[in-house]
Amino acid sequence: MTEHEARYPVPEHASARAWVDEETYRSRYAQSVEDADAFWLEEARSRLTWFTAPEIGSESRYTPSDVQVRWFADGELNACYNCIDRHLEDKADKVAIYWEGDNPDDHLSLTFAELHEKVCRFANGLKSLGVGKGDTVTLYMPMIPEALMGMLACARIGAIHSVVFGGFSPDALAGRIVDSGSRVVITADESLRGGKNIPLKENVDEALTRPGTEVVEHVLVVRRTGGSVAVNPRDCWYHDVVDPQSSECPPEPMNAEDPLFILYTSGSTGTPKGLLHTTGGYLLYAAMTHRDIFDVHDDDVYWCAADVGWITGHSYIVYGPMANGATSVIFEGVPSYPSHGRIGEVIDKYGVTILYTSPTAVRSLMAQGDDIMASSTRESLRVLGSVGEPINPEAWNWFYRVIGNSRCPIMDTWWQTETGGIMITPLPGATELKPGSATRPFFGIQPALYDNEGQELSGEAEGNLVIKASWPGQARTIWQNHDRFVQTYFSTFDNVYFTGDGCRRDEDGYFWITGRIDDVLNVSGHRMGTAEIESSLVAHEAVAEAAVVGFPHEVKGQGIYIYVTLNEGIQPTDELRAELVKWVRKDIGPIATPDVIQWAPGLPKTRSGKIMRRILRKIAADELDGLGDTSTLADPGVVDDLIEHRQSK
Ligand code: 6R9
């Protein structure tokens, strides 16, 4: 049997106590699509604690002229109350967070009772800075407990958090602060990753020199490393503001449709989009998917190795696990520090039973060889998870065999910032696995494949992945730009949500995500618009034009390949190449570091002036046989030049 035909039946240890077995999956799935409102209302009432329980289910519609996503609109609740307060009755002394610092000697744990006290103080501290219901707050934080506490403190008082990944540049941060209209920014002096200090506060200071950021009144700074920072009149230390506060702070009753957070993500055009998630539907969907997909029970120790700056961190480090009263490991560092055995060592240290990580992390460890796992046994593990990009069967098998000791089923979870939670996934106690397939839809999710003309494809097929009908975790809009929301997700095909992903369905009805079909790259699981990188490059004085495409990369999944046309009279030198790499890193952040820059005297364009990326992608991937029809090009000669001068990777 080849790797691609391999199947992994549900292991006995998983079926023995799983929340969902195959029979339950089938019957509950049928109910969830046949009588969606009844299904979701019952889930909402039983899984969350409401101040006013909802009677209304979905009021969502996707007609082209009127796109609305709304769930449980007569319900009232507070997300922070659901994540902390309601556990105090029977889990006050249960560990909520095991925090593992970058340095293995740096660690602490917090119980739900301790977390309650700290979050209340934090929330009162934010109030003292004038933050109230409906205000936006930007967080630019390391992976420390204060990052989660800051998010929960916002939720407690009804403020809307906007977390910006700590690896983004000052310019990227500034754009997100301005778009969200945050008057308060929460950050730390420095973050610490792989033994290196990253100057977060300095980046905030630089961001706040950019136009539009005058709206920021306060910068609240957590002392993480003790590194020296400039102190401006708008700055205040977290310990000065928060420590003296009262540890009582009543949770603000919120309507289910009140905003919970904004999270920016890249699209194929223009600036990043601030996806808005609201309180009731999002929290229900995060909690339910977390418990059922990772089969979380009270004695589990769960570790999601993502960063809170991404949607995975929001749903599966903060809201899902905390709403379920789970014990989580929060990791500040990187898998390769102090050695490549770190992930296994952290698993053994805390007795981690569930590990949720990314294909890129798995591939980077796989490249080091099996021996790196010799420093740990990982025998506590029972379920593994993968997210962010397609996991190739080779990485799947290594994850299964080496990290999971050939005992733990892998949940290959497909979803997006826009979907709020996992959409297509196996379930540990129900699904036979095929490496590389995200398998089947979660409850209430109706995926379909459409051809480019909008015809639905049946049976075995490959096409555009769309989702019919709304689900509670769906993003409601793009912050202050509902037209863009409608345009991006609901204008390509009528009456369905368009994901932007390509997908194949096999003979068993299993889904295999093939990757983005738009101009969005997925580098190490991070989404990046080619347009963002291109506009950064053309802002450089030497650059006339730039075209960015992805190419297959062994560790990162996709690498960044850039074709640059220089202005007249500029010499293409190695120094300039290095300068452009630095330029993009500085402008967008290290995650956007170009892998290859090729000088292109001309770019292949249609007669109407559109860059033919299809051709550029093929050249970057060395797929020279399949260039297809180049006769519509304005100047077919440029292709030969690009082929001749293509760069090795
Ligand atoms: C959660 C997250 C979303 C895009 C998505 C798709 C890719 C995510 C995947 C996957 C194949 C999986 N993606 N999970 N592709 N298999 N299991 O990653 O959100 O950052 O918004 O990215 O990531 O292309 O459209 P986000």
XYZ file of C-alpha atoms and ligand atoms in Angstrom:
675
model
C 0.000 0.000 0.000
C 1.406 3.441 -0.845
C 1.318 6.338 1.565
C -1.520 7.900 -0.362
C -3.814 4.918 -0.002
C -3.126 4.375 3.674
C -6.087 4.406 6.042
C -6.092 4.605 9.786
C -9.166 3.255 11.559
C -10.347 4.785 14.826
C -8.040 3.433 17.562
C -9.729 1.666 20.446
C -8.422 4.089 23.040
C -10.121 6.911 21.131
C -13.481 5.229 20.578
C -13.650 4.047 24.201
C -14.647 7.397 25.681
C -15.083 9.790 22.780
C -17.804 12.446 22.893
C -18.716 11.533 19.324
C -18.664 8.067 17.746
C -19.542 7.268 14.131
C -23.208 6.684 14.790
C -23.557 9.902 16.769
C -21.699 11.769 14.030
C -24.099 10.572 11.353
C -27.298 11.161 13.254
C -26.265 14.516 14.749
C -24.915 15.707 11.405
C -28.211 14.876 9.712
C -30.124 16.749 12.393
C -27.755 19.714 12.216
C -28.523 20.357 8.559
C -32.176 19.293 8.522
C -33.241 21.323 11.525
C -30.384 23.746 11.975
C -32.116 26.233 14.276
C -33.281 23.606 16.741
C -29.866 21.950 16.686
C -27.889 25.123 17.329
C -30.283 26.593 19.887
C -30.016 23.447 21.928
C -26.201 23.494 21.670
C -26.122 27.195 22.569
C -28.293 26.727 25.641
C -26.485 23.667 26.921
C -22.860 24.641 26.283
C -22.871 28.317 27.246
C -24.140 30.194 30.288
C -26.490 32.998 29.294
C -27.842 35.976 31.196
C -30.772 35.702 28.789
C -31.028 32.446 26.836
C -31.720 32.883 23.112
C -34.983 31.883 21.438
C -33.891 32.988 17.964
C -31.508 30.827 15.905
C -30.125 32.048 12.599
C -31.247 35.196 10.817
C -28.555 34.873 8.175
C -29.007 35.419 4.450
C -26.658 35.641 1.500
C -28.723 37.250 -1.230
C -26.314 39.341 -3.304
C -28.013 42.613 -2.404
C -28.382 41.754 1.269
C -25.743 39.756 3.094
C -26.386 39.363 6.791
C -24.959 36.873 9.282
C -26.786 36.839 12.650
C -27.280 34.204 15.323
C -29.040 34.083 18.707
C -29.837 37.802 18.437
C -32.111 37.879 21.492
C -29.519 36.213 23.757
C -27.328 37.963 26.334
C -24.063 36.668 27.755
C -20.480 37.576 28.543
C -17.604 35.664 26.946
C -15.196 36.229 29.848
C -17.819 35.033 32.346
C -18.168 31.852 30.273
C -14.392 31.373 30.115
C -13.656 31.961 33.808
C -16.400 32.790 36.321
C -18.663 29.882 35.627
C -15.832 27.430 36.336
C -15.203 28.838 39.814
C -17.927 26.736 41.375
C -16.305 23.358 40.687
C -12.912 24.157 39.098
C -11.589 27.135 41.056
C -8.333 25.331 41.886
C -7.957 23.547 38.565
C -4.970 24.753 36.542
C -6.194 26.866 33.628
C -2.762 27.698 32.233
C 0.643 26.114 32.433
C 2.851 28.823 31.005
C 6.170 27.605 29.583
C 8.631 30.402 28.886
C 11.153 30.612 26.088
C 13.749 29.485 28.608
C 12.719 26.084 30.063
C 13.499 27.332 33.589
C 10.890 30.041 33.205
C 7.417 28.691 33.916
C 4.338 29.252 36.038
C 0.802 27.992 36.429
C -2.473 29.809 37.030
C -5.685 28.300 38.363
C -9.100 29.514 37.254
C -9.444 31.357 40.588
C -6.097 33.105 40.103
C -6.963 33.946 36.534
C -10.289 35.407 37.658
C -8.568 37.747 40.059
C -5.978 38.872 37.525
C -8.451 39.393 34.707
C -10.733 41.438 36.954
C -7.823 43.703 37.916
C -6.790 43.980 34.280
C -10.363 44.865 33.277
C -10.561 47.546 35.986
C -7.183 48.851 34.804
C -8.541 49.220 31.281
C -11.599 51.019 32.644
C -9.296 53.420 34.491
C -7.771 54.286 31.110
C -11.232 55.140 29.820
C -11.929 51.909 27.940
C -15.594 50.929 27.871
C -18.144 48.872 25.992
C -17.720 49.074 22.225
C -14.193 50.600 22.339
C -11.416 48.876 20.404
C -8.105 47.946 22.022
C -5.038 46.761 20.095
C -2.823 44.088 21.656
C 0.733 43.587 20.383
C 2.054 41.001 22.758
C 4.446 38.135 23.396
C 3.000 34.720 24.285
C 2.669 35.428 27.982
C -0.394 35.037 30.235
C -1.036 38.795 30.029
C -1.854 38.379 26.321
C -4.746 36.031 27.093
C -5.698 38.020 30.173
C -5.820 41.213 28.105
C -8.185 39.631 25.596
C -10.431 38.286 28.357
C -10.317 41.613 30.220
C -11.574 43.365 27.077
C -14.342 40.778 26.687
C -15.297 41.260 30.338
C -16.029 44.982 29.918
C -17.413 44.734 26.399
C -14.381 46.217 24.640
C -13.405 44.823 21.233
C -9.882 43.449 21.039
C -7.721 43.542 17.954
C -4.657 41.373 18.430
C -1.767 42.066 16.064
C 0.826 39.296 15.755
C 4.051 40.306 17.544
C 6.089 39.457 14.434
C 4.498 42.236 12.380
C 6.436 45.388 11.568
C 5.690 48.886 12.923
C 4.021 49.816 9.620
C 1.774 46.768 9.618
C 0.901 47.492 13.250
C 0.184 51.160 12.503
C -2.213 50.268 9.691
C -4.165 47.968 11.983
C -4.266 50.477 14.848
C -5.611 53.171 12.537
C -8.178 50.938 10.832
C -9.526 49.632 14.136
C -9.541 53.095 15.766
C -7.889 51.871 18.981
C -7.293 54.510 21.640
C -5.370 52.052 23.807
C -2.525 49.729 22.801
C -1.319 46.949 25.097
C 2.217 45.690 24.584
C 5.331 44.499 26.450
C 8.847 45.864 26.688
C 10.202 42.972 24.624
C 9.254 39.486 23.606
C 11.622 36.555 23.860
C 11.759 33.811 21.261
C 14.532 31.325 20.718
C 16.777 33.289 23.093
C 16.359 36.478 21.057
C 14.783 39.685 22.316
C 12.294 41.400 20.007
C 11.658 45.078 20.774
C 7.858 45.229 20.881
C 7.620 48.552 22.698
C 10.120 50.153 20.318
C 8.009 48.906 17.407
C 4.910 50.461 18.981
C 6.757 53.759 19.411
C 7.742 53.678 15.761
C 4.226 52.705 14.661
C 2.847 55.670 16.567
C 4.885 58.099 14.467
C 2.770 57.139 11.431
C -0.118 59.345 10.280
C -3.491 58.526 11.803
C -2.133 56.962 14.963
C -2.748 60.155 16.966
C -5.960 58.447 18.113
C -3.863 56.406 20.555
C -4.118 57.925 24.035
C -2.475 55.237 26.152
C 0.151 52.546 25.673
C -0.014 49.992 28.477
C 3.323 48.202 28.807
C 3.847 44.816 30.474
C 7.364 44.270 31.810
C 8.474 40.965 30.332
C 12.268 41.039 29.950
C 13.168 44.216 31.827
C 14.874 45.519 28.699
C 15.137 49.293 28.575
C 12.402 51.208 26.769
C 11.702 54.847 26.036
C 8.956 56.289 28.242
C 6.607 58.735 26.529
C 3.810 60.747 28.153
C 1.174 58.345 26.776
C 2.931 55.271 28.221
C 2.017 53.553 31.464
C 3.309 50.394 33.091
C 0.925 47.500 33.477
C 2.008 46.923 37.086
C 1.331 50.566 38.001
C -2.113 50.615 36.395
C -3.370 47.088 37.062
C -1.858 45.909 40.361
C -3.642 48.436 42.599
C -7.078 47.690 41.083
C -9.893 45.847 42.800
C -10.176 42.128 42.061
C -13.936 42.500 41.585
C -15.255 43.510 38.190
C -18.768 42.540 37.169
C -18.944 41.121 33.632
C -20.794 43.375 31.205
C -23.955 41.756 29.798
C -23.516 41.663 26.022
C -25.943 40.933 23.246
C -24.974 37.766 21.355
C -24.360 39.941 18.292
C -22.190 42.537 20.062
C -18.644 42.492 18.658
C -16.077 40.369 20.513
C -12.999 40.996 18.410
C -11.478 42.133 15.136
C -8.701 40.100 13.568
C -6.850 41.203 10.455
C -6.045 38.787 7.670
C -4.612 39.091 4.184
C -6.723 39.019 1.074
C -5.827 38.868 -2.586
C -6.104 42.617 -3.023
C -5.561 45.742 -1.011
C -4.981 46.168 2.680
C -5.600 43.464 5.300
C -9.236 42.908 6.178
C -10.448 43.296 9.754
C -12.769 40.329 10.162
C -15.339 40.930 12.878
C -16.514 38.150 15.166
C -19.374 38.608 17.609
C -20.013 37.145 21.036
C -22.582 34.334 21.178
C -22.211 32.408 17.945
C -18.428 32.636 17.901
C -18.033 31.475 21.491
C -20.423 28.573 21.028
C -18.691 27.437 17.862
C -15.180 27.732 19.383
C -16.219 25.824 22.518
C -18.115 23.095 20.721
C -15.527 22.408 18.025
C -12.747 22.414 20.619
C -14.421 19.856 22.856
C -15.715 17.531 20.153
C -12.794 17.637 17.695
C -10.012 17.201 20.236
C -12.265 15.082 22.430
C -11.398 17.145 25.472
C -12.277 15.718 28.890
C -11.764 17.134 32.340
C -8.417 15.428 32.955
C -6.802 16.410 29.650
C -3.792 18.681 29.299
C -4.209 20.444 26.003
C -1.524 22.306 24.073
C -2.131 24.452 21.014
C 1.297 25.613 19.870
C 0.015 28.594 17.854
C 0.372 32.294 18.677
C -2.583 34.319 19.996
C -1.962 36.716 17.101
C -3.674 34.276 14.724
C -7.250 32.997 14.654
C -6.005 29.589 15.842
C -4.787 31.281 19.016
C -8.088 33.105 19.500
C -10.323 30.063 19.087
C -8.095 27.246 20.336
C -5.814 28.849 22.913
C -8.234 31.336 24.443
C -11.955 31.029 23.820
C -12.544 27.318 23.089
C -10.366 25.784 25.821
C -11.255 28.384 28.429
C -14.997 28.136 27.768
C -14.611 24.389 28.259
C -12.674 24.803 31.515
C -9.709 22.918 30.053
C -6.120 22.940 31.287
C -3.866 24.419 28.591
C -0.161 24.786 28.001
C 0.839 28.235 26.703
C 4.256 28.321 25.078
C 6.312 31.462 24.616
C 9.178 29.952 22.633
C 9.960 28.114 19.414
C 10.211 24.350 18.702
C 13.952 24.534 17.986
C 15.149 26.189 21.214
C 17.197 25.343 23.233
C 17.171 22.190 21.073
C 14.924 20.478 18.539
C 13.682 18.140 21.255
C 11.799 20.971 22.986
C 8.250 20.081 21.880
C 8.617 16.539 23.197
C 10.169 17.783 26.426
C 7.296 20.196 27.050
C 4.823 17.364 26.378
C 6.516 15.177 29.001
C 6.913 18.019 31.490
C 3.174 18.732 31.680
C 1.774 15.370 30.612
C 0.216 16.867 27.481
C -2.541 14.619 26.108
C -3.598 16.689 23.068
C -1.169 18.547 20.785
C -2.419 20.946 18.084
C 0.273 22.331 15.764
C 1.027 23.118 12.128
C 2.457 21.206 9.165
C 5.301 23.706 8.904
C 6.383 22.992 12.495
C 6.179 19.258 11.796
C 8.248 19.571 8.608
C 10.928 21.682 10.279
C 11.347 18.999 12.964
C 11.167 16.170 10.441
C 14.108 17.748 8.606
C 16.215 17.214 11.762
C 15.670 13.442 11.808
C 13.918 11.085 14.227
C 16.650 11.307 16.882
C 15.544 14.738 18.041
C 12.611 13.088 19.805
C 14.902 10.793 21.825
C 14.894 13.215 24.779
C 11.182 12.571 25.454
C 8.685 9.686 25.543
C 5.492 11.638 24.734
C 3.550 8.703 26.098
C 0.864 10.953 27.592
C -0.327 11.988 24.105
C -3.594 10.611 22.755
C -4.807 13.057 20.064
C -2.855 15.202 17.581
C -4.060 18.126 15.482
C -2.813 20.007 12.416
C -3.878 23.381 11.008
C -2.871 26.165 8.663
C -2.159 24.474 5.354
C -2.451 21.127 3.646
C -0.363 18.503 5.455
C 1.499 16.375 2.930
C 1.325 12.618 3.597
C 5.054 12.414 4.361
C 4.786 15.002 7.150
C 1.517 13.384 8.315
C 3.252 10.048 8.665
C 6.215 11.504 10.518
C 3.895 13.357 12.910
C 1.946 10.146 13.471
C 4.901 7.782 13.823
C 7.587 9.849 15.559
C 5.757 12.452 17.657
C 2.642 10.365 18.310
C 4.359 6.963 18.688
C 1.969 5.521 16.041
C -0.856 5.690 18.566
C -2.554 9.046 18.189
C -5.064 9.945 15.499
C -4.321 13.228 13.687
C -7.112 15.763 13.309
C -6.303 17.606 10.056
C -8.506 20.632 10.637
C -9.470 22.906 7.747
C -10.821 26.358 8.562
C -10.116 30.088 8.214
C -10.058 33.375 10.107
C -13.433 33.998 8.486
C -14.996 30.755 9.711
C -14.174 31.367 13.396
C -13.659 27.674 14.065
C -12.888 24.320 12.472
C -15.116 23.397 9.511
C -13.819 20.198 7.909
C -12.103 17.696 10.173
C -11.954 14.153 11.444
C -13.270 13.331 14.932
C -11.034 11.073 17.078
C -13.750 8.574 17.962
C -15.577 8.558 14.641
C -13.457 9.071 11.556
C -11.215 6.690 9.658
C -8.221 8.800 8.610
C -6.539 9.205 5.241
C -3.243 11.132 5.499
C -3.581 14.462 3.726
C -7.370 14.661 3.860
C -9.295 16.941 6.218
C -12.031 14.286 5.773
C -15.613 15.380 6.575
C -17.623 18.422 7.636
C -18.276 19.280 11.272
C -21.878 19.494 12.511
C -23.946 22.056 10.647
C -21.348 22.659 7.931
C -22.395 22.041 4.330
C -19.382 22.216 2.019
C -19.891 22.016 -1.743
C -17.689 22.154 -4.831
C -18.510 24.581 -7.645
C -16.994 24.894 -11.087
C -15.899 28.322 -12.315
C -19.324 28.926 -13.833
C -21.053 28.409 -10.503
C -22.417 24.924 -11.225
C -22.380 22.588 -8.256
C -20.336 19.431 -8.859
C -21.484 16.112 -7.471
C -19.690 12.932 -6.457
C -15.954 12.657 -7.008
C -14.900 16.096 -8.202
C -12.470 18.969 -7.884
C -13.475 22.619 -7.782
C -13.975 25.763 -5.744
C -14.837 25.111 -2.122
C -17.964 26.943 -0.954
C -20.123 26.579 2.151
C -23.887 26.559 1.901
C -25.879 28.045 4.777
C -24.466 29.970 7.730
C -22.968 28.553 10.946
C -22.661 30.335 14.312
C -18.885 30.944 14.145
C -18.969 32.764 10.818
C -17.441 36.265 10.632
C -20.163 38.901 10.528
C -18.492 41.547 8.395
C -15.239 43.331 7.631
C -14.734 46.115 10.163
C -16.226 49.278 8.720
C -16.350 47.819 5.236
C -19.388 45.622 4.746
C -19.243 46.161 0.972
C -15.819 44.543 0.851
C -17.167 41.620 2.911
C -19.984 41.100 0.399
C -17.653 41.547 -2.556
C -14.968 39.171 -1.267
C -17.058 36.263 -0.063
C -20.513 36.459 -1.631
C -20.145 37.899 -5.119
C -18.255 35.098 -6.896
C -21.091 32.604 -6.460
C -24.740 33.214 -5.576
C -26.115 32.316 -2.156
C -23.040 30.567 -0.768
C -19.917 31.595 1.162
C -16.835 31.357 -1.090
C -13.728 30.190 0.774
C -11.017 31.045 -1.769
C -9.717 27.468 -1.521
C -9.642 24.713 -4.107
C -10.704 21.242 -3.034
C -11.193 17.673 -4.227
C -13.824 15.211 -2.999
C -12.943 11.530 -3.256
C -15.037 8.395 -3.684
C -15.805 8.253 0.052
C -16.938 11.854 0.178
C -13.714 12.916 1.932
C -12.470 16.454 1.253
C -8.855 17.167 0.232
C -7.986 20.882 0.315
C -5.671 21.721 -2.573
C -4.765 25.277 -1.473
C -5.678 28.869 -2.283
C -6.991 29.598 -5.735
C -6.626 33.349 -5.395
C -3.485 35.460 -5.060
C -2.975 34.610 -1.434
C 0.197 32.828 -0.333
C 0.396 30.445 2.573
C 3.907 30.638 3.980
C 4.446 28.478 7.061
C 0.706 28.564 7.620
C 0.587 32.375 7.508
C -1.643 34.035 4.980
C -0.105 36.775 2.902
C -1.513 38.684 -0.023
C 0.786 38.927 -3.031
C -0.576 42.453 -3.484
C 0.748 43.495 -0.050
C 4.276 42.379 -0.875
C 4.125 43.912 -4.348
C 2.996 47.276 -3.066
C 5.789 47.218 -0.507
C 8.357 46.622 -3.261
C 7.136 49.272 -5.657
C 7.416 51.779 -2.823
C 11.209 51.285 -3.077
C 12.838 53.933 -5.276
C 14.692 51.392 -7.441
C 11.634 49.301 -8.295
C 9.382 49.945 -11.277
C 7.221 46.874 -11.005
C 7.055 43.644 -9.013
C 5.133 40.398 -9.238
C 5.001 37.946 -6.361
C 4.127 34.256 -6.588
C 4.477 31.225 -4.361
C 6.592 28.155 -5.113
C 6.652 24.744 -3.390
C 8.952 24.906 -0.353
C 9.972 21.847 1.649
C 9.526 23.305 5.105
C 7.368 26.389 4.661
C 4.847 24.798 2.294
C 5.131 27.821 0.032
C 8.099 30.128 -0.436
C 7.998 33.710 -1.777
C 9.364 34.199 -5.325
C 9.548 37.753 -6.605
C 10.042 39.108 -10.102
C 11.333 42.668 -10.021
C 11.543 45.156 -12.862
C 13.937 47.968 -11.977
C 13.619 51.607 -12.917
C 15.637 52.830 -15.893
C 19.313 53.237 -15.127
C 19.308 51.122 -11.931
C 21.857 48.295 -11.903
C 20.665 44.846 -10.762
C 23.274 43.965 -8.129
C 23.427 41.429 -5.296
C 23.565 44.344 -2.856
C 20.286 45.679 -4.218
C 18.768 42.235 -3.973
C 19.769 42.008 -0.291
C 18.428 45.495 0.278
C 15.036 44.602 -1.194
C 14.814 41.510 1.013
C 15.510 43.697 4.036
C 13.009 46.282 2.818
C 10.112 43.814 2.684
C 11.059 42.303 6.057
C 11.048 45.724 7.603
C 7.855 46.826 5.891
C 5.672 43.783 6.555
C 7.598 41.654 9.023
C 9.979 38.677 9.062
C 7.221 36.264 7.981
C 7.191 38.004 4.585
C 10.947 37.562 3.965
C 11.395 36.903 0.219
C 13.099 33.615 -0.656
C 14.013 34.441 -4.239
C 14.268 37.676 -6.209
C 14.653 37.456 -9.958
C 15.410 40.530 -12.078
C 12.779 40.774 -14.803
C 13.341 43.251 -17.616
C 9.665 42.685 -18.467
C 6.695 40.815 -17.000
C 4.320 38.627 -19.039
C 1.142 40.652 -19.496
C -2.088 40.302 -21.389
C -2.896 42.977 -23.928
C -5.134 44.601 -21.340
C -2.119 44.876 -19.046
C -2.879 42.091 -16.529
C 0.148 40.225 -15.222
C -0.175 36.524 -16.103
C 0.668 35.037 -12.735
C -0.117 31.548 -13.953
C 3.025 31.708 -16.092
C 5.128 33.265 -13.349
C 4.053 30.535 -10.926
C 5.094 27.829 -13.370
C 8.507 29.365 -13.974
C 9.077 29.731 -10.230
C 8.131 26.072 -9.745
C 10.380 24.951 -12.634
C 7.325 23.513 -14.408
C 8.399 24.578 -17.847
C 6.389 22.046 -19.859
C 3.056 23.317 -18.684
C 3.281 26.996 -19.546
C 0.084 26.770 -21.541
C -1.073 29.254 -24.091
C 1.168 32.316 -24.206
C -0.272 33.682 -27.430
C -2.475 36.216 -25.660
C 0.599 37.888 -24.206
C 1.419 41.365 -25.356
C 5.075 40.323 -25.750
C 5.632 36.527 -25.617
C 9.409 37.109 -25.757
C 9.617 38.126 -22.087
C 8.782 34.562 -21.049
C 11.950 33.169 -22.681
C 14.059 35.699 -20.853
C 12.450 34.837 -17.510
C 12.986 31.109 -18.096
C 16.607 31.632 -19.018
C 17.371 33.719 -15.946
C 15.299 31.901 -13.370
C 16.873 31.594 -9.951
C 17.813 28.463 -8.085
C 16.117 28.001 -4.718
C -7.018 28.494 10.668
C -6.220 29.225 9.642
C -6.836 29.995 6.189
C -6.295 29.266 4.982
C -7.333 28.423 4.308
C -6.477 27.342 3.653
C -5.356 27.125 4.655
C -5.931 26.093 6.901
C -5.843 23.964 6.426
C -5.584 24.697 5.250
C -5.387 22.741 4.057
C -5.847 22.525 6.344
N -5.639 26.016 5.583
N -6.051 24.861 7.425
N -5.354 24.079 4.070
N -5.609 21.975 5.127
N -6.056 21.746 7.423
O -5.191 28.762 9.202
O -6.752 30.434 9.239
O -4.827 32.009 8.740
O -7.198 32.486 7.972
O -5.804 30.673 6.901
O -5.271 28.349 5.389
O -5.941 27.814 2.449
O -8.078 29.181 3.388
P -6.134 31.486 8.227
